[in-house]
Amino acid sequence: MLLALGATPVQAQKKAKFHVIAFFTGKQDQAHISYIHEAHPWFQKMAAKYNFTYDTTTNWSNLNTAFLSKYQVVVFLDTRPEAPEQREAFQKYMENGGAWLGCHFAGFALTPSAYPQNWDWYHNVFLGAGSYVSNTWRPVSAVLRIEAPKHPATKGLPATFKSAPSEWYRWSNDLRTNPDITILLSVDSTSFPLGTGPKPHEIWHSGYYPIAWTNKKYKMVYMNMGHNDIDYEHHTNETLSHTFGNELQDKFIINTILWLGEGKKK
């Protein structure tokens, strides 16, 4: 099913600058579902404000050349494609100059799990991060440091800012050693200790953790945001934190979308 969420009567009269399609599954973990429910109206509002369109689909079979030709920006809100033909179409789209924003769980890969590391191009070449290793818990805010102040995605942001709460991932590959990767945001040392546990390994006390980055060979950004805090303990599934509504983090995300929508990777 395809839902057109970004169009307004005003946009219908004025040609949109670019078109965004967001793929999502919406079945894996209440925290990710909560994020998706929050993301749709936020992107819809941004689409009306900045003159682009925002459509969504849960049908990953739409990840094909004909369908993608209608869109300048693809967003993976939670998961990733699994079928070989979908993966091939996405890789072709990106190699031909398409743009992409990946959120949180879209980068996840762990063998063995329901999402194993079985797509080398995506996880090792495109994202560069490799496999998921561990995470902080509970979802908490972090102080993020701007690593690439001249990049359009970080334009107008201070040197550090406090994020919305999220679950933060650690990866198997050190992105600092990859010449194709430009790290945009990382965890600032003033964040430590990061996480509340209860397990000791769920609290980070030191280290280097990239939060958002781009691959210079593609028009893309991955960001680790996209996991709301949920009341699991009392079995209410109530949302306890929000990803959107943080002024500076929101600015980073809309900066990113507008940069991705500018045009093909040259």
Coordinates of C-alpha atoms in Angstrom, one line a residue:
M1 CA 0.0 0.0 0.0
L2 CA 1.2 3.5 -0.9
L3 CA 0.1 6.4 1.2
A4 CA 0.7 10.0 0.0
L5 CA 1.1 12.0 3.2
G6 CA 3.0 15.0 2.0
A7 CA 0.8 16.7 -0.6
T8 CA -1.3 19.7 0.3
P9 CA -3.7 21.8 -1.9
V10 CA -1.0 24.5 -2.0
Q11 CA 1.6 22.0 -3.2
A12 CA -0.8 20.8 -5.9
Q13 CA -0.6 24.3 -7.4
K14 CA 3.1 24.7 -6.9
K15 CA 5.5 22.1 -8.3
A16 CA 7.3 20.2 -5.5
K17 CA 11.0 20.6 -5.4
F18 CA 11.5 16.8 -4.9
H19 CA 9.7 13.7 -3.9
V20 CA 10.4 11.4 -0.9
I21 CA 9.3 7.8 -0.4
A22 CA 9.6 6.2 3.1
F23 CA 9.7 2.4 3.4
F24 CA 8.9 0.8 6.7
T25 CA 7.8 -2.4 8.2
G26 CA 6.3 -1.3 11.5
K27 CA 6.2 -4.7 13.1
Q28 CA 9.6 -5.0 14.9
D29 CA 9.5 -3.7 18.4
Q30 CA 7.0 -1.1 19.9
A31 CA 9.8 1.4 20.2
H32 CA 10.4 1.5 16.5
I33 CA 6.6 1.5 15.8
S34 CA 6.2 4.5 18.1
Y35 CA 9.0 6.3 16.2
I36 CA 7.3 5.6 12.9
H37 CA 3.9 6.9 14.1
E38 CA 5.7 10.1 15.1
A39 CA 7.8 10.3 12.0
H40 CA 5.0 10.4 9.5
P41 CA 3.2 13.6 10.7
W42 CA 6.6 15.3 11.2
F43 CA 7.8 14.6 7.7
Q44 CA 4.4 15.5 6.4
K45 CA 4.6 18.9 8.2
M46 CA 8.2 19.5 6.8
A47 CA 7.0 18.5 3.3
A48 CA 4.3 21.2 3.4
K49 CA 6.7 23.8 4.9
Y50 CA 9.7 23.2 2.5
N51 CA 7.7 22.2 -0.6
F52 CA 8.5 18.5 -1.2
T53 CA 6.2 15.5 -1.1
Y54 CA 6.3 12.6 1.4
D55 CA 4.8 9.2 0.5
T56 CA 5.1 6.0 2.5
T57 CA 4.8 2.3 1.8
T58 CA 5.0 -1.0 3.7
N59 CA 5.3 -2.9 0.4
W60 CA 9.1 -3.5 0.0
S61 CA 8.3 -4.9 -3.5
N62 CA 8.0 -1.3 -4.5
L63 CA 11.8 -1.2 -4.2
N64 CA 12.1 -1.6 -8.0
T65 CA 13.5 0.6 -10.7
A66 CA 10.2 1.7 -12.2
F67 CA 8.8 2.7 -8.8
L68 CA 11.9 4.4 -7.5
S69 CA 12.2 6.5 -10.7
K70 CA 9.4 8.7 -9.3
Y71 CA 11.4 9.7 -6.2
Q72 CA 14.5 11.6 -5.5
V73 CA 14.9 10.5 -1.9
V74 CA 14.3 7.1 -0.3
V75 CA 14.0 6.8 3.5
F76 CA 14.3 3.5 5.4
L77 CA 12.4 4.3 8.6
D78 CA 13.0 1.0 10.4
T79 CA 14.2 -2.1 8.5
R80 CA 15.9 -2.9 5.2
P81 CA 14.9 -4.9 2.1
E82 CA 15.4 -8.7 2.3
A83 CA 14.6 -10.0 -1.2
P84 CA 17.6 -10.1 -3.6
E85 CA 15.7 -8.2 -6.4
Q86 CA 14.8 -5.5 -3.9
R87 CA 18.4 -5.2 -2.8
E88 CA 19.7 -5.1 -6.3
A89 CA 17.2 -2.3 -7.3
F90 CA 18.2 -0.2 -4.3
Q91 CA 21.9 -0.6 -5.0
K92 CA 21.3 0.4 -8.6
Y93 CA 19.2 3.4 -7.5
M94 CA 22.0 4.6 -5.3
E95 CA 24.8 4.0 -7.8
N96 CA 22.8 6.0 -10.4
G97 CA 22.7 9.0 -8.1
G98 CA 19.6 8.5 -5.9
A99 CA 19.5 9.8 -2.3
W100 CA 18.8 7.9 0.9
L101 CA 18.2 8.5 4.6
G102 CA 18.5 5.5 7.0
C103 CA 17.2 5.7 10.5
H104 CA 18.3 3.6 13.5
F105 CA 17.2 0.0 13.0
A106 CA 17.7 0.3 9.2
G107 CA 21.5 -0.2 9.9
F108 CA 21.0 -3.2 12.2
A109 CA 22.7 -6.5 11.2
L110 CA 23.6 -9.3 13.6
T111 CA 24.3 -12.9 12.9
P112 CA 22.4 -14.9 14.1
S113 CA 19.2 -12.9 14.3
A114 CA 16.2 -12.1 12.2
Y115 CA 18.4 -9.5 10.4
P116 CA 21.7 -11.2 9.8
Q117 CA 24.7 -9.6 8.2
N118 CA 24.0 -11.2 4.8
W119 CA 24.2 -8.0 2.6
D120 CA 27.9 -7.1 2.3
W121 CA 27.5 -4.1 -0.1
Y122 CA 24.9 -2.4 2.2
H123 CA 26.5 -3.0 5.6
N124 CA 30.2 -2.9 4.8
V125 CA 30.5 -0.8 1.6
F126 CA 27.5 1.6 1.6
L127 CA 27.0 2.1 5.4
G128 CA 30.5 1.0 6.3
A129 CA 29.5 0.1 9.8
G130 CA 29.5 -3.7 9.5
S131 CA 27.5 -5.5 12.1
Y132 CA 25.7 -4.3 15.2
V133 CA 27.8 -5.1 18.4
S134 CA 25.9 -3.6 21.3
N135 CA 23.7 -0.8 22.5
T136 CA 23.0 1.5 25.4
W137 CA 19.9 1.0 27.5
R138 CA 17.6 2.7 28.4
P139 CA 17.0 5.2 25.7
V140 CA 18.5 8.5 26.9
S141 CA 19.6 11.8 25.5
A142 CA 23.2 12.2 24.5
V143 CA 25.4 15.3 24.0
L144 CA 26.3 15.1 20.3
R145 CA 29.4 16.7 18.8
I146 CA 29.5 18.1 15.2
E147 CA 32.3 16.4 13.3
A148 CA 31.8 18.0 9.9
P149 CA 30.7 21.6 10.6
K150 CA 30.9 22.6 6.9
H151 CA 28.5 19.8 5.7
P152 CA 25.0 21.0 4.7
A153 CA 23.4 18.6 7.2
T154 CA 25.1 20.4 10.1
K155 CA 24.6 23.9 8.9
G156 CA 23.5 26.3 11.6
L157 CA 24.1 23.9 14.5
P158 CA 26.3 24.6 17.5
A159 CA 29.5 22.6 18.2
T160 CA 27.5 20.4 20.5
F161 CA 23.9 19.9 21.3
K162 CA 21.7 17.6 23.4
S163 CA 19.8 15.0 21.4
A164 CA 16.4 13.5 21.9
P165 CA 16.5 10.2 23.8
S166 CA 17.4 7.1 21.7
E167 CA 19.0 3.7 22.0
W168 CA 22.6 4.2 20.7
Y169 CA 24.4 1.5 18.7
R170 CA 28.0 0.4 18.6
W171 CA 29.4 -1.1 15.4
S172 CA 32.0 -3.7 14.4
N173 CA 33.8 -1.4 12.0
D174 CA 35.7 1.8 13.0
L175 CA 34.2 4.4 10.6
R176 CA 37.2 6.7 11.3
T177 CA 39.5 4.4 9.3
N178 CA 37.2 4.4 6.2
P179 CA 38.3 7.1 3.7
D180 CA 34.8 7.1 2.1
I181 CA 33.0 8.0 5.3
T182 CA 32.5 11.5 6.7
I183 CA 31.2 11.3 10.2
L184 CA 28.7 14.1 10.9
L185 CA 27.8 13.6 14.5
S186 CA 29.4 11.6 17.3
V187 CA 28.8 11.2 21.1
D188 CA 30.6 13.9 23.0
S189 CA 32.6 12.8 26.0
T190 CA 30.4 14.9 28.3
S191 CA 27.6 12.4 27.6
F192 CA 29.4 9.7 29.7
P193 CA 28.1 7.7 31.5
L194 CA 25.5 7.1 28.7
G195 CA 22.6 4.8 29.5
T196 CA 21.1 3.7 32.7
G197 CA 21.3 -0.1 32.5
P198 CA 20.3 -2.2 34.5
K199 CA 23.0 -4.3 32.9
P200 CA 26.5 -2.8 33.3
H201 CA 27.5 -3.3 29.6
E202 CA 24.4 -1.2 28.6
I203 CA 26.1 1.9 30.1
W204 CA 29.0 3.5 28.1
H205 CA 31.7 5.2 30.1
S206 CA 34.2 6.0 27.4
G207 CA 34.9 5.4 23.7
Y208 CA 34.2 6.9 20.3
Y209 CA 30.7 6.4 18.9
P210 CA 29.6 7.8 15.5
I211 CA 25.9 8.8 15.5
A212 CA 25.3 10.1 11.9
W213 CA 27.5 9.9 8.8
T214 CA 27.6 10.0 5.1
N215 CA 29.4 7.9 2.4
K216 CA 31.2 10.3 0.0
K217 CA 30.6 8.0 -2.9
Y218 CA 26.8 8.2 -2.5
K219 CA 24.1 10.8 -1.7
M220 CA 23.2 9.3 1.7
V221 CA 23.0 9.8 5.4
Y222 CA 22.6 7.3 8.2
M223 CA 21.5 8.5 11.6
N224 CA 21.2 6.4 14.8
M225 CA 18.1 8.2 16.0
G226 CA 14.8 6.4 15.8
H227 CA 14.0 4.5 19.0
N228 CA 11.6 5.9 21.5
D229 CA 11.5 4.9 25.1
I230 CA 8.6 2.6 25.9
D231 CA 6.9 1.5 29.2
Y232 CA 7.6 -2.2 28.9
E233 CA 7.8 -2.7 32.6
H234 CA 4.2 -2.0 33.3
H235 CA 3.1 -3.6 30.0
T236 CA 1.3 -0.4 28.8
N237 CA 3.5 0.1 25.7
E238 CA 3.1 3.8 26.5
T239 CA 5.6 6.1 24.7
L240 CA 7.9 7.7 27.3
S241 CA 10.1 9.8 25.0
H242 CA 10.0 11.3 21.5
T243 CA 12.4 11.6 18.7
F244 CA 11.0 14.7 17.2
G245 CA 10.3 18.0 18.9
N246 CA 14.0 18.6 19.8
E247 CA 14.8 21.8 18.0
L248 CA 18.4 21.2 17.1
Q249 CA 18.0 17.5 16.3
D250 CA 15.0 18.4 14.1
K251 CA 17.2 21.0 12.4
F252 CA 19.8 18.3 11.6
I253 CA 17.1 16.0 10.1
I254 CA 15.5 18.6 7.9
N255 CA 18.9 20.0 6.8
T256 CA 19.7 16.4 5.8
I257 CA 16.4 15.9 3.9
L258 CA 16.8 19.2 2.0
W259 CA 20.4 18.3 1.1
L260 CA 19.4 14.9 -0.1
G261 CA 16.6 16.4 -2.2
E262 CA 18.9 18.9 -4.0
G263 CA 19.8 16.5 -6.7
K264 CA 21.9 13.6 -7.8
K265 CA 25.3 12.7 -6.5
K266 CA 27.9 14.2 -9.0

